[in-house]
Amino acid sequence: MSDDQVAGELKKMTAFIRQEALEKAKEIQIKADEEFAIEKSKLVRQETSSIDSQYEKKFKQASMSQQITRSTLSNKTRLKVLSARQELLDDLFERASKELSKFTKDRGKYQEICKNLILEGLYALNEKKVAVRAKKVDYEVVKQAINDAVEEYKDNTKKDILVELDEKNPQPEESSGGVSIVGGNGKIDINNTLEERLKLLESDALPMVRTVLFGKNENRKFYD
């Protein structure tokens, strides 16, 4: 084989090796690009998931904080409203207490009131002998009220009864009025003074007064 032929063969071999190298390099590059793309996608997914997780956590924290703030403000507002309502009710009954003495100025109406208060005590005690206590200034009215109450009691029950005015133990002069009915040999005292009746009214009528003043409570499911 001549030198020219040898040179030609070497040239062919060199070209073949170079082509193989180029193809191999291209294959390696493609594979590297694929692996890079896969790894890049994996990292992007991880970072995206991490960001989503952090966002969701912060969103939950912000939502919880907002709920706590809203609840706190709602409770404070509710307490202020309840406090204002209670102050209004206290003022209402305080003014009513100051008006009690006016019931005694009309002697006819006051005598009727005392008669009914005494009757209530007589029916409750159901005894043959009871005592009635009142303010000294009311003795005249109360004596007549006792007579009227005894007469009505006898008519309704067909029973005899002795009712005496206990002048040894008068009601305090600062009392607004009304009577106490004492039975059981002095052991049972039914307090029917005007102050006590107002306290009972305050307790019994308070739900109705609240409804009239502030409307029906939509959150309340049961009523007495």
PDB file of C-alpha atoms in Angstrom:
ATOM      1  CA  MET A   1       0.000   0.000   0.000  1.00  0.00           C
ATOM      2  CA  SER A   2       1.386   3.320  -1.043  1.00  0.00           C
ATOM      3  CA  ASP A   3       1.834   6.291   1.214  1.00  0.00           C
ATOM      4  CA  ASP A   4      -1.131   8.031  -0.396  1.00  0.00           C
ATOM      5  CA  GLN A   5      -3.373   5.079   0.303  1.00  0.00           C
ATOM      6  CA  VAL A   6      -2.205   4.933   3.924  1.00  0.00           C
ATOM      7  CA  ALA A   7      -2.884   8.627   4.335  1.00  0.00           C
ATOM      8  CA  GLY A   8      -6.364   8.185   2.840  1.00  0.00           C
ATOM      9  CA  GLU A   9      -7.206   5.336   5.231  1.00  0.00           C
ATOM     10  CA  LEU A  10      -5.959   7.346   8.210  1.00  0.00           C
ATOM     11  CA  LYS A  11      -8.081  10.251   7.089  1.00  0.00           C
ATOM     12  CA  LYS A  12     -11.158   8.014   6.851  1.00  0.00           C
ATOM     13  CA  MET A  13     -10.480   6.532  10.296  1.00  0.00           C
ATOM     14  CA  THR A  14      -9.989   9.983  11.772  1.00  0.00           C
ATOM     15  CA  ALA A  15     -13.249  11.191  10.253  1.00  0.00           C
ATOM     16  CA  PHE A  16     -15.089   8.123  11.597  1.00  0.00           C
ATOM     17  CA  ILE A  17     -13.690   8.545  15.091  1.00  0.00           C
ATOM     18  CA  ARG A  18     -14.553  12.236  15.029  1.00  0.00           C
ATOM     19  CA  GLN A  19     -18.132  11.450  13.936  1.00  0.00           C
ATOM     20  CA  GLU A  20     -18.477   8.854  16.675  1.00  0.00           C
ATOM     21  CA  ALA A  21     -17.137  11.363  19.205  1.00  0.00           C
ATOM     22  CA  LEU A  22     -19.568  14.044  18.009  1.00  0.00           C
ATOM     23  CA  GLU A  23     -22.540  11.685  18.187  1.00  0.00           C
ATOM     24  CA  LYS A  24     -21.467  10.464  21.626  1.00  0.00           C
ATOM     25  CA  ALA A  25     -21.010  14.034  22.820  1.00  0.00           C
ATOM     26  CA  LYS A  26     -24.425  14.925  21.441  1.00  0.00           C
ATOM     27  CA  GLU A  27     -25.982  11.921  23.191  1.00  0.00           C
ATOM     28  CA  ILE A  28     -24.310  12.880  26.464  1.00  0.00           C
ATOM     29  CA  GLN A  29     -25.526  16.495  26.061  1.00  0.00           C
ATOM     30  CA  ILE A  30     -29.119  15.359  25.392  1.00  0.00           C
ATOM     31  CA  LYS A  31     -29.065  13.062  28.408  1.00  0.00           C
ATOM     32  CA  ALA A  32     -27.547  15.806  30.568  1.00  0.00           C
ATOM     33  CA  ASP A  33     -30.213  18.246  29.375  1.00  0.00           C
ATOM     34  CA  GLU A  34     -32.949  15.725  30.199  1.00  0.00           C
ATOM     35  CA  GLU A  35     -31.542  15.036  33.667  1.00  0.00           C
ATOM     36  CA  PHE A  36     -31.157  18.781  34.234  1.00  0.00           C
ATOM     37  CA  ALA A  37     -34.761  19.394  33.180  1.00  0.00           C
ATOM     38  CA  ILE A  38     -35.989  16.592  35.479  1.00  0.00           C
ATOM     39  CA  GLU A  39     -33.952  17.880  38.416  1.00  0.00           C
ATOM     40  CA  LYS A  40     -35.042  21.448  37.686  1.00  0.00           C
ATOM     41  CA  SER A  41     -38.718  20.392  37.590  1.00  0.00           C
ATOM     42  CA  LYS A  42     -38.260  18.482  40.831  1.00  0.00           C
ATOM     43  CA  LEU A  43     -36.709  21.500  42.556  1.00  0.00           C
ATOM     44  CA  VAL A  44     -39.436  23.797  41.219  1.00  0.00           C
ATOM     45  CA  ARG A  45     -42.133  21.445  42.546  1.00  0.00           C
ATOM     46  CA  GLN A  46     -40.440  21.256  45.945  1.00  0.00           C
ATOM     47  CA  GLU A  47     -40.076  25.019  46.187  1.00  0.00           C
ATOM     48  CA  THR A  48     -43.642  25.551  44.970  1.00  0.00           C
ATOM     49  CA  SER A  49     -44.926  23.060  47.540  1.00  0.00           C
ATOM     50  CA  SER A  50     -42.875  24.757  50.257  1.00  0.00           C
ATOM     51  CA  ILE A  51     -44.195  28.179  49.268  1.00  0.00           C
ATOM     52  CA  ASP A  52     -47.783  26.871  49.174  1.00  0.00           C
ATOM     53  CA  SER A  53     -47.329  25.258  52.582  1.00  0.00           C
ATOM     54  CA  GLN A  54     -45.911  28.456  54.077  1.00  0.00           C
ATOM     55  CA  TYR A  55     -48.674  30.531  52.497  1.00  0.00           C
ATOM     56  CA  GLU A  56     -51.368  28.173  53.786  1.00  0.00           C
ATOM     57  CA  LYS A  57     -49.837  28.263  57.276  1.00  0.00           C
ATOM     58  CA  LYS A  58     -49.632  32.055  57.276  1.00  0.00           C
ATOM     59  CA  PHE A  59     -53.161  32.299  55.876  1.00  0.00           C
ATOM     60  CA  LYS A  60     -54.484  30.048  58.660  1.00  0.00           C
ATOM     61  CA  GLN A  61     -52.600  32.086  61.260  1.00  0.00           C
ATOM     62  CA  ALA A  62     -53.967  35.342  59.835  1.00  0.00           C
ATOM     63  CA  SER A  63     -57.483  33.878  59.659  1.00  0.00           C
ATOM     64  CA  MET A  64     -57.267  32.640  63.253  1.00  0.00           C
ATOM     65  CA  SER A  65     -55.944  35.994  64.430  1.00  0.00           C
ATOM     66  CA  GLN A  66     -58.775  37.746  62.604  1.00  0.00           C
ATOM     67  CA  GLN A  67     -61.359  35.429  64.201  1.00  0.00           C
ATOM     68  CA  ILE A  68     -59.899  36.023  67.672  1.00  0.00           C
ATOM     69  CA  THR A  69     -59.920  39.783  67.116  1.00  0.00           C
ATOM     70  CA  ARG A  70     -63.492  39.703  65.808  1.00  0.00           C
ATOM     71  CA  SER A  71     -64.604  37.518  68.734  1.00  0.00           C
ATOM     72  CA  THR A  72     -62.869  39.781  71.256  1.00  0.00           C
ATOM     73  CA  LEU A  73     -64.475  42.901  69.790  1.00  0.00           C
ATOM     74  CA  SER A  74     -67.855  41.148  69.659  1.00  0.00           C
ATOM     75  CA  ASN A  75     -67.595  40.117  73.322  1.00  0.00           C
ATOM     76  CA  LYS A  76     -66.521  43.594  74.396  1.00  0.00           C
ATOM     77  CA  THR A  77     -69.412  45.129  72.474  1.00  0.00           C
ATOM     78  CA  ARG A  78     -71.845  42.600  73.934  1.00  0.00           C
ATOM     79  CA  LEU A  79     -70.614  43.291  77.467  1.00  0.00           C
ATOM     80  CA  LYS A  80     -70.980  47.038  76.926  1.00  0.00           C
ATOM     81  CA  VAL A  81     -74.520  46.552  75.631  1.00  0.00           C
ATOM     82  CA  LEU A  82     -75.432  44.280  78.554  1.00  0.00           C
ATOM     83  CA  SER A  83     -73.892  46.721  81.017  1.00  0.00           C
ATOM     84  CA  ALA A  84     -75.805  49.640  79.496  1.00  0.00           C
ATOM     85  CA  ARG A  85     -79.041  47.649  79.568  1.00  0.00           C
ATOM     86  CA  GLN A  86     -78.516  46.662  83.199  1.00  0.00           C
ATOM     87  CA  GLU A  87     -77.811  50.278  84.133  1.00  0.00           C
ATOM     88  CA  LEU A  88     -81.057  51.283  82.423  1.00  0.00           C
ATOM     89  CA  LEU A  89     -83.020  48.581  84.266  1.00  0.00           C
ATOM     90  CA  ASP A  90     -81.421  49.500  87.608  1.00  0.00           C
ATOM     91  CA  ASP A  91     -82.291  53.139  87.005  1.00  0.00           C
ATOM     92  CA  LEU A  92     -85.850  52.164  86.045  1.00  0.00           C
ATOM     93  CA  PHE A  93     -86.459  50.234  89.279  1.00  0.00           C
ATOM     94  CA  GLU A  94     -84.631  52.859  91.329  1.00  0.00           C
ATOM     95  CA  ARG A  95     -87.029  55.508  90.023  1.00  0.00           C
ATOM     96  CA  ALA A  96     -89.938  53.152  90.677  1.00  0.00           C
ATOM     97  CA  SER A  97     -88.731  52.742  94.263  1.00  0.00           C
ATOM     98  CA  LYS A  98     -88.754  56.509  94.729  1.00  0.00           C
ATOM     99  CA  GLU A  99     -92.313  56.643  93.386  1.00  0.00           C
ATOM    100  CA  LEU A 100     -93.649  54.105  95.909  1.00  0.00           C
ATOM    101  CA  SER A 101     -94.529  56.726  98.505  1.00  0.00           C
ATOM    102  CA  LYS A 102     -97.002  58.268  96.022  1.00  0.00           C
ATOM    103  CA  PHE A 103     -99.224  55.188  96.386  1.00  0.00           C
ATOM    104  CA  THR A 104    -100.037  56.240  99.979  1.00  0.00           C
ATOM    105  CA  LYS A 105    -101.229  59.746  99.086  1.00  0.00           C
ATOM    106  CA  ASP A 106    -104.558  58.597  97.692  1.00  0.00           C
ATOM    107  CA  ARG A 107    -106.004  57.134 100.899  1.00  0.00           C
ATOM    108  CA  GLY A 108    -108.841  55.329  99.157  1.00  0.00           C
ATOM    109  CA  LYS A 109    -106.582  53.520  96.693  1.00  0.00           C
ATOM    110  CA  TYR A 110    -103.965  52.875  99.371  1.00  0.00           C
ATOM    111  CA  GLN A 111    -106.594  51.304 101.654  1.00  0.00           C
ATOM    112  CA  GLU A 112    -107.613  48.989  98.800  1.00  0.00           C
ATOM    113  CA  ILE A 113    -103.964  48.059  98.222  1.00  0.00           C
ATOM    114  CA  CYS A 114    -103.462  47.265 101.916  1.00  0.00           C
ATOM    115  CA  LYS A 115    -106.655  45.203 101.989  1.00  0.00           C
ATOM    116  CA  ASN A 116    -105.449  43.053  99.077  1.00  0.00           C
ATOM    117  CA  LEU A 117    -102.004  42.652 100.623  1.00  0.00           C
ATOM    118  CA  ILE A 118    -103.571  41.540 103.914  1.00  0.00           C
ATOM    119  CA  LEU A 119    -105.949  39.147 102.125  1.00  0.00           C
ATOM    120  CA  GLU A 120    -103.038  37.558 100.308  1.00  0.00           C
ATOM    121  CA  GLY A 121    -101.364  36.880 103.659  1.00  0.00           C
ATOM    122  CA  LEU A 122    -104.545  35.489 105.224  1.00  0.00           C
ATOM    123  CA  TYR A 123    -105.043  33.014 102.406  1.00  0.00           C
ATOM    124  CA  ALA A 124    -101.395  31.973 102.534  1.00  0.00           C
ATOM    125  CA  LEU A 125    -101.322  31.452 106.345  1.00  0.00           C
ATOM    126  CA  ASN A 126    -104.805  29.924 106.654  1.00  0.00           C
ATOM    127  CA  GLU A 127    -104.795  30.454 110.435  1.00  0.00           C
ATOM    128  CA  LYS A 128    -107.487  31.502 112.910  1.00  0.00           C
ATOM    129  CA  LYS A 129    -105.467  34.358 114.384  1.00  0.00           C
ATOM    130  CA  VAL A 130    -102.872  36.596 112.719  1.00  0.00           C
ATOM    131  CA  ALA A 131    -101.290  39.974 113.296  1.00  0.00           C
ATOM    132  CA  VAL A 132    -100.668  42.823 110.881  1.00  0.00           C
ATOM    133  CA  ARG A 133     -97.763  45.255 111.144  1.00  0.00           C
ATOM    134  CA  ALA A 134     -97.672  48.662 109.491  1.00  0.00           C
ATOM    135  CA  LYS A 135     -96.192  52.132 109.830  1.00  0.00           C
ATOM    136  CA  LYS A 136     -97.686  54.192 112.648  1.00  0.00           C
ATOM    137  CA  VAL A 137     -98.697  56.887 110.191  1.00  0.00           C
ATOM    138  CA  ASP A 138    -100.728  54.263 108.274  1.00  0.00           C
ATOM    139  CA  TYR A 139    -102.582  52.791 111.288  1.00  0.00           C
ATOM    140  CA  GLU A 140    -105.912  54.434 110.490  1.00  0.00           C
ATOM    141  CA  VAL A 141    -105.915  53.243 106.884  1.00  0.00           C
ATOM    142  CA  VAL A 142    -104.626  49.765 107.794  1.00  0.00           C
ATOM    143  CA  LYS A 143    -107.302  49.264 110.501  1.00  0.00           C
ATOM    144  CA  GLN A 144    -110.033  49.874 107.936  1.00  0.00           C
ATOM    145  CA  ALA A 145    -108.181  47.653 105.449  1.00  0.00           C
ATOM    146  CA  ILE A 146    -108.108  44.875 108.090  1.00  0.00           C
ATOM    147  CA  ASN A 147    -111.884  45.127 108.600  1.00  0.00           C
ATOM    148  CA  ASP A 148    -112.491  44.961 104.840  1.00  0.00           C
ATOM    149  CA  ALA A 149    -110.056  42.041 104.422  1.00  0.00           C
ATOM    150  CA  VAL A 150    -111.621  40.054 107.282  1.00  0.00           C
ATOM    151  CA  GLU A 151    -115.114  40.541 105.870  1.00  0.00           C
ATOM    152  CA  GLU A 152    -114.052  39.412 102.386  1.00  0.00           C
ATOM    153  CA  TYR A 153    -112.031  36.488 103.797  1.00  0.00           C
ATOM    154  CA  LYS A 154    -115.044  35.220 105.779  1.00  0.00           C
ATOM    155  CA  ASP A 155    -117.323  35.549 102.762  1.00  0.00           C
ATOM    156  CA  ASN A 156    -114.951  33.595 100.546  1.00  0.00           C
ATOM    157  CA  THR A 157    -113.809  30.872 102.969  1.00  0.00           C
ATOM    158  CA  LYS A 158    -116.773  30.636 105.351  1.00  0.00           C
ATOM    159  CA  LYS A 159    -114.219  30.632 108.193  1.00  0.00           C
ATOM    160  CA  ASP A 160    -113.848  32.893 111.224  1.00  0.00           C
ATOM    161  CA  ILE A 161    -110.569  34.719 111.715  1.00  0.00           C
ATOM    162  CA  LEU A 162    -109.141  37.226 114.154  1.00  0.00           C
ATOM    163  CA  VAL A 163    -106.799  39.839 112.696  1.00  0.00           C
ATOM    164  CA  GLU A 164    -105.141  42.352 115.016  1.00  0.00           C
ATOM    165  CA  LEU A 165    -102.931  45.335 114.304  1.00  0.00           C
ATOM    166  CA  ASP A 166     -99.594  44.773 116.058  1.00  0.00           C
ATOM    167  CA  GLU A 167     -98.933  48.278 117.385  1.00  0.00           C
ATOM    168  CA  LYS A 168     -96.017  47.069 119.515  1.00  0.00           C
ATOM    169  CA  ASN A 169     -93.932  46.250 116.431  1.00  0.00           C
ATOM    170  CA  PRO A 170     -94.583  48.941 113.826  1.00  0.00           C
ATOM    171  CA  GLN A 171     -92.906  48.992 110.428  1.00  0.00           C
ATOM    172  CA  PRO A 172     -89.956  51.432 110.132  1.00  0.00           C
ATOM    173  CA  GLU A 173     -91.061  54.963 109.351  1.00  0.00           C
ATOM    174  CA  GLU A 174     -88.659  55.120 106.407  1.00  0.00           C
ATOM    175  CA  SER A 175     -90.661  52.318 104.787  1.00  0.00           C
ATOM    176  CA  SER A 176     -92.738  53.396 101.798  1.00  0.00           C
ATOM    177  CA  GLY A 177     -95.785  51.544 103.076  1.00  0.00           C
ATOM    178  CA  GLY A 178     -97.581  48.249 102.858  1.00  0.00           C
ATOM    179  CA  VAL A 179     -97.949  45.630 105.572  1.00  0.00           C
ATOM    180  CA  SER A 180     -96.491  42.460 107.059  1.00  0.00           C
ATOM    181  CA  ILE A 181     -98.798  39.596 108.020  1.00  0.00           C
ATOM    182  CA  VAL A 182     -97.523  37.539 110.946  1.00  0.00           C
ATOM    183  CA  GLY A 183     -98.720  34.042 111.879  1.00  0.00           C
ATOM    184  CA  GLY A 184     -97.475  30.845 113.461  1.00  0.00           C
ATOM    185  CA  ASN A 185     -97.241  32.522 116.865  1.00  0.00           C
ATOM    186  CA  GLY A 186     -94.893  35.123 115.432  1.00  0.00           C
ATOM    187  CA  LYS A 187     -92.666  32.629 113.595  1.00  0.00           C
ATOM    188  CA  ILE A 188     -94.035  33.258 110.094  1.00  0.00           C
ATOM    189  CA  ASP A 189     -93.775  36.754 108.641  1.00  0.00           C
ATOM    190  CA  ILE A 190     -95.150  37.444 105.171  1.00  0.00           C
ATOM    191  CA  ASN A 191     -93.472  40.652 104.051  1.00  0.00           C
ATOM    192  CA  ASN A 192     -95.966  42.497 101.883  1.00  0.00           C
ATOM    193  CA  THR A 193     -94.436  45.949 102.184  1.00  0.00           C
ATOM    194  CA  LEU A 194     -94.333  48.028  99.022  1.00  0.00           C
ATOM    195  CA  GLU A 195     -90.532  47.726  98.850  1.00  0.00           C
ATOM    196  CA  GLU A 196     -90.715  43.944  99.013  1.00  0.00           C
ATOM    197  CA  ARG A 197     -93.443  43.795  96.383  1.00  0.00           C
ATOM    198  CA  LEU A 198     -91.291  45.902  94.078  1.00  0.00           C
ATOM    199  CA  LYS A 199     -88.394  43.467  94.587  1.00  0.00           C
ATOM    200  CA  LEU A 200     -90.668  40.576  93.650  1.00  0.00           C
ATOM    201  CA  LEU A 201     -91.883  42.498  90.630  1.00  0.00           C
ATOM    202  CA  GLU A 202     -88.312  43.251  89.622  1.00  0.00           C
ATOM    203  CA  SER A 203     -87.472  39.547  89.768  1.00  0.00           C
ATOM    204  CA  ASP A 204     -90.650  38.182  88.172  1.00  0.00           C
ATOM    205  CA  ALA A 205     -91.258  40.857  85.556  1.00  0.00           C
ATOM    206  CA  LEU A 206     -87.645  41.457  84.551  1.00  0.00           C
ATOM    207  CA  PRO A 207     -87.730  39.159  81.467  1.00  0.00           C
ATOM    208  CA  MET A 208     -90.897  40.862  80.228  1.00  0.00           C
ATOM    209  CA  VAL A 209     -89.461  44.334  80.921  1.00  0.00           C
ATOM    210  CA  ARG A 210     -86.317  43.409  78.967  1.00  0.00           C
ATOM    211  CA  THR A 211     -88.458  42.268  76.034  1.00  0.00           C
ATOM    212  CA  VAL A 212     -90.519  45.465  76.072  1.00  0.00           C
ATOM    213  CA  LEU A 213     -87.450  47.715  76.284  1.00  0.00           C
ATOM    214  CA  PHE A 214     -84.954  45.842  74.106  1.00  0.00           C
ATOM    215  CA  GLY A 215     -87.022  43.418  72.026  1.00  0.00           C
ATOM    216  CA  LYS A 216     -87.040  39.635  71.915  1.00  0.00           C
ATOM    217  CA  ASN A 217     -83.724  37.839  72.425  1.00  0.00           C
ATOM    218  CA  GLU A 218     -83.259  35.827  69.217  1.00  0.00           C
ATOM    219  CA  ASN A 219     -80.599  33.631  70.872  1.00  0.00           C
ATOM    220  CA  ARG A 220     -82.932  32.481  73.634  1.00  0.00           C
ATOM    221  CA  LYS A 221     -84.639  29.158  72.832  1.00  0.00           C
ATOM    222  CA  PHE A 222     -86.583  28.523  76.043  1.00  0.00           C
ATOM    223  CA  TYR A 223     -88.905  30.738  78.056  1.00  0.00           C
ATOM    224  CA  ASP A 224     -90.537  30.245  81.436  1.00  0.00           C
TER     225      ASP A 224
END
